[in-house]
Amino acid sequence: MDKTYKYLGYLFLLLIPLIFAGFYKSYFKPFPNFGKDFDVNPYINSIIATLWVVILIAQPFLIVNKKLVWHRSVGKFTYIVFPMLILTLVSRIIKTYDGGIYKYLFLPIADGLFLVMFYSLAIDYKKKTAKHMRYMIASALVLLGPTVGRIGPHRFGWSELLTQNV
């Protein structure tokens, strides 16, 4: 790993408080006292997305600590986790579409396309470390959209139309 990226895992750790702040109101606050119209699908999506974030955080630490066998094993595990992440995202997009809330479709679709593109490129370049690493960083940056898109309306009163579906 390039010396300049030695602390990448620590940078990715910053995703945890950001995600908590962004998703607190809609995901963490109601837990475990759910209402009668409780929908399990967003929680399945959030569990898989959390697993994805844990993988993104763990991988740079595995590289820095020269645990290449573990890094590759976890990387192969993403062949299962990533499609599940995209499938749950698609199911959320379909639910939004079926609910007639079209104004909230653009950003999740764009985020999903960017995730697929960056992950696919990272896998395509897995033997070219510099490119692989940069595409994985880009895939992590995509996660900031939904996170900041929820922090904005919840914490700063931004218009929901400018951000993400809350």
CSV table of C-alpha atoms in Angstrom, one decimal:
chain,number,residue,atom,x,y,z
A,1,MET,CA,0.0,0.0,0.0
A,2,ASP,CA,1.2,3.4,-0.9
A,3,LYS,CA,2.5,5.3,2.2
A,4,THR,CA,0.1,8.1,1.7
A,5,TYR,CA,-2.8,5.7,2.1
A,6,LYS,CA,-1.4,4.1,5.3
A,7,TYR,CA,-4.1,5.7,7.4
A,8,LEU,CA,-7.0,5.1,5.1
A,9,GLY,CA,-8.7,2.6,7.5
A,10,TYR,CA,-8.8,5.4,10.1
A,11,LEU,CA,-10.3,7.8,7.6
A,12,PHE,CA,-13.0,5.2,6.8
A,13,LEU,CA,-13.7,4.9,10.6
A,14,LEU,CA,-15.1,8.4,10.3
A,15,LEU,CA,-18.0,7.0,8.3
A,16,ILE,CA,-19.4,5.4,11.5
A,17,PRO,CA,-20.3,8.6,13.4
A,18,LEU,CA,-21.5,10.2,10.1
A,19,ILE,CA,-23.7,7.3,9.3
A,20,PHE,CA,-25.1,7.2,12.9
A,21,ALA,CA,-25.9,10.9,12.7
A,22,GLY,CA,-27.5,10.6,9.3
A,23,PHE,CA,-29.6,7.5,10.0
A,24,TYR,CA,-30.4,8.1,13.7
A,25,LYS,CA,-33.8,9.6,13.3
A,26,SER,CA,-35.2,7.1,10.7
A,27,TYR,CA,-33.4,3.9,11.7
A,28,PHE,CA,-31.8,4.0,15.2
A,29,LYS,CA,-34.3,6.1,17.2
A,30,PRO,CA,-37.3,3.8,16.6
A,31,PHE,CA,-35.4,0.7,17.5
A,32,PRO,CA,-36.7,-1.6,19.1
A,33,ASN,CA,-40.1,0.0,19.6
A,34,PHE,CA,-41.5,-0.2,16.0
A,35,GLY,CA,-45.0,0.9,15.1
A,36,LYS,CA,-47.7,-1.2,13.6
A,37,ASP,CA,-46.7,-0.3,10.0
A,38,PHE,CA,-43.1,-1.5,10.5
A,39,ASP,CA,-41.3,-2.3,7.3
A,40,VAL,CA,-38.3,-4.7,7.7
A,41,ASN,CA,-36.8,-4.0,4.2
A,42,PRO,CA,-35.0,-0.8,5.2
A,43,TYR,CA,-33.4,-2.6,8.1
A,44,ILE,CA,-32.3,-5.5,5.9
A,45,ASN,CA,-30.7,-2.8,3.6
A,46,SER,CA,-29.1,-1.1,6.6
A,47,ILE,CA,-27.6,-4.4,8.0
A,48,ILE,CA,-26.1,-5.3,4.6
A,49,ALA,CA,-24.9,-1.7,4.1
A,50,THR,CA,-23.3,-1.8,7.6
A,51,LEU,CA,-21.5,-5.1,6.7
A,52,TRP,CA,-20.3,-3.3,3.5
A,53,VAL,CA,-18.9,-0.4,5.6
A,54,VAL,CA,-17.2,-2.8,8.0
A,55,ILE,CA,-15.5,-4.5,5.0
A,56,LEU,CA,-14.4,-1.1,3.7
A,57,ILE,CA,-12.9,-0.2,7.0
A,58,ALA,CA,-11.3,-3.6,7.6
A,59,GLN,CA,-9.6,-4.0,4.2
A,60,PRO,CA,-7.0,-1.2,4.5
A,61,PHE,CA,-6.1,-2.4,8.0
A,62,LEU,CA,-5.6,-5.9,6.7
A,63,ILE,CA,-3.3,-4.5,3.9
A,64,VAL,CA,-1.3,-2.3,6.3
A,65,ASN,CA,-0.8,-5.2,8.7
A,66,LYS,CA,0.3,-7.5,5.8
A,67,LYS,CA,-2.6,-9.9,6.1
A,68,LEU,CA,-2.9,-10.4,2.4
A,69,VAL,CA,-4.6,-13.8,2.6
A,70,TRP,CA,-7.3,-12.3,4.9
A,71,HIS,CA,-7.6,-9.3,2.6
A,72,ARG,CA,-8.2,-11.6,-0.4
A,73,SER,CA,-10.7,-13.8,1.5
A,74,VAL,CA,-12.7,-10.7,2.6
A,75,GLY,CA,-12.5,-9.4,-0.9
A,76,LYS,CA,-14.0,-12.7,-2.2
A,77,PHE,CA,-16.8,-12.4,0.4
A,78,THR,CA,-17.7,-9.1,-1.3
A,79,TYR,CA,-18.8,-11.1,-4.3
A,80,ILE,CA,-21.8,-12.1,-2.1
A,81,VAL,CA,-22.2,-9.0,0.0
A,82,PHE,CA,-22.1,-6.4,-2.8
A,83,PRO,CA,-24.9,-8.0,-5.0
A,84,MET,CA,-27.0,-8.2,-1.8
A,85,LEU,CA,-26.4,-4.5,-1.2
A,86,ILE,CA,-27.4,-3.6,-4.7
A,87,LEU,CA,-30.5,-5.9,-4.5
A,88,THR,CA,-31.7,-4.3,-1.3
A,89,LEU,CA,-31.1,-0.8,-2.8
A,90,VAL,CA,-33.1,-1.8,-5.9
A,91,SER,CA,-35.9,-3.0,-3.7
A,92,ARG,CA,-35.9,0.3,-1.9
A,93,ILE,CA,-36.0,2.1,-5.2
A,94,ILE,CA,-38.9,0.0,-6.4
A,95,LYS,CA,-40.8,0.7,-3.2
A,96,THR,CA,-40.3,4.4,-3.7
A,97,TYR,CA,-41.4,4.2,-7.3
A,98,ASP,CA,-44.5,2.1,-6.4
A,99,GLY,CA,-45.3,4.6,-3.7
A,100,GLY,CA,-45.4,7.4,-6.3
A,101,ILE,CA,-42.6,9.3,-4.6
A,102,TYR,CA,-40.7,10.0,-7.8
A,103,LYS,CA,-38.9,13.1,-6.5
A,104,TYR,CA,-36.7,10.7,-4.4
A,105,LEU,CA,-35.6,8.4,-7.2
A,106,PHE,CA,-32.7,10.2,-8.9
A,107,LEU,CA,-30.2,10.2,-6.1
A,108,PRO,CA,-30.6,6.5,-5.0
A,109,ILE,CA,-30.4,5.4,-8.7
A,110,ALA,CA,-27.3,7.5,-9.3
A,111,ASP,CA,-25.7,6.2,-6.1
A,112,GLY,CA,-26.4,2.7,-7.1
A,113,LEU,CA,-25.0,3.2,-10.6
A,114,PHE,CA,-21.8,4.8,-9.2
A,115,LEU,CA,-21.5,1.9,-6.6
A,116,VAL,CA,-21.8,-0.7,-9.3
A,117,MET,CA,-19.3,1.2,-11.6
A,118,PHE,CA,-16.6,1.8,-8.9
A,119,TYR,CA,-16.9,-1.7,-7.4
A,120,SER,CA,-16.8,-3.3,-10.9
A,121,LEU,CA,-13.7,-1.3,-11.8
A,122,ALA,CA,-12.1,-2.2,-8.5
A,123,ILE,CA,-12.7,-5.9,-9.1
A,124,ASP,CA,-11.5,-5.5,-12.7
A,125,TYR,CA,-8.2,-3.9,-11.5
A,126,LYS,CA,-7.7,-6.1,-8.4
A,127,LYS,CA,-4.2,-7.1,-9.7
A,128,LYS,CA,-3.3,-3.4,-10.2
A,129,THR,CA,-3.2,-2.2,-6.6
A,130,ALA,CA,-3.1,1.5,-7.1
A,131,LYS,CA,-6.2,1.5,-9.3
A,132,HIS,CA,-8.0,-1.1,-7.2
A,133,MET,CA,-7.5,0.9,-4.1
A,134,ARG,CA,-8.7,4.2,-5.7
A,135,TYR,CA,-11.8,2.6,-7.0
A,136,MET,CA,-12.6,1.2,-3.6
A,137,ILE,CA,-12.1,4.6,-2.1
A,138,ALA,CA,-14.5,6.1,-4.7
A,139,SER,CA,-17.1,3.4,-3.8
A,140,ALA,CA,-16.8,4.5,-0.1
A,141,LEU,CA,-17.3,8.1,-1.1
A,142,VAL,CA,-20.6,7.2,-2.7
A,143,LEU,CA,-21.9,6.3,0.8
A,144,LEU,CA,-21.5,9.9,1.8
A,145,GLY,CA,-24.4,10.9,-0.4
A,146,PRO,CA,-27.2,9.1,1.5
A,147,THR,CA,-25.5,9.9,4.8
A,148,VAL,CA,-25.1,13.7,4.3
A,149,GLY,CA,-28.5,13.6,2.5
A,150,ARG,CA,-30.0,12.7,5.8
A,151,ILE,CA,-27.9,14.8,8.1
A,152,GLY,CA,-28.8,17.9,6.1
A,153,PRO,CA,-32.6,17.8,6.7
A,154,HIS,CA,-32.4,16.3,10.2
A,155,ARG,CA,-29.7,18.6,11.6
A,156,PHE,CA,-29.7,21.7,9.5
A,157,GLY,CA,-33.2,22.0,8.1
A,158,TRP,CA,-32.2,21.6,4.5
A,159,SER,CA,-34.9,20.9,1.9
A,160,GLU,CA,-35.4,17.2,1.5
A,161,LEU,CA,-35.6,17.7,-2.3
A,162,LEU,CA,-32.0,18.7,-2.3
A,163,THR,CA,-30.9,15.7,-0.4
A,164,GLN,CA,-32.1,12.1,0.0
A,165,ASN,CA,-35.3,10.5,0.9
A,166,VAL,CA,-35.7,10.7,4.7
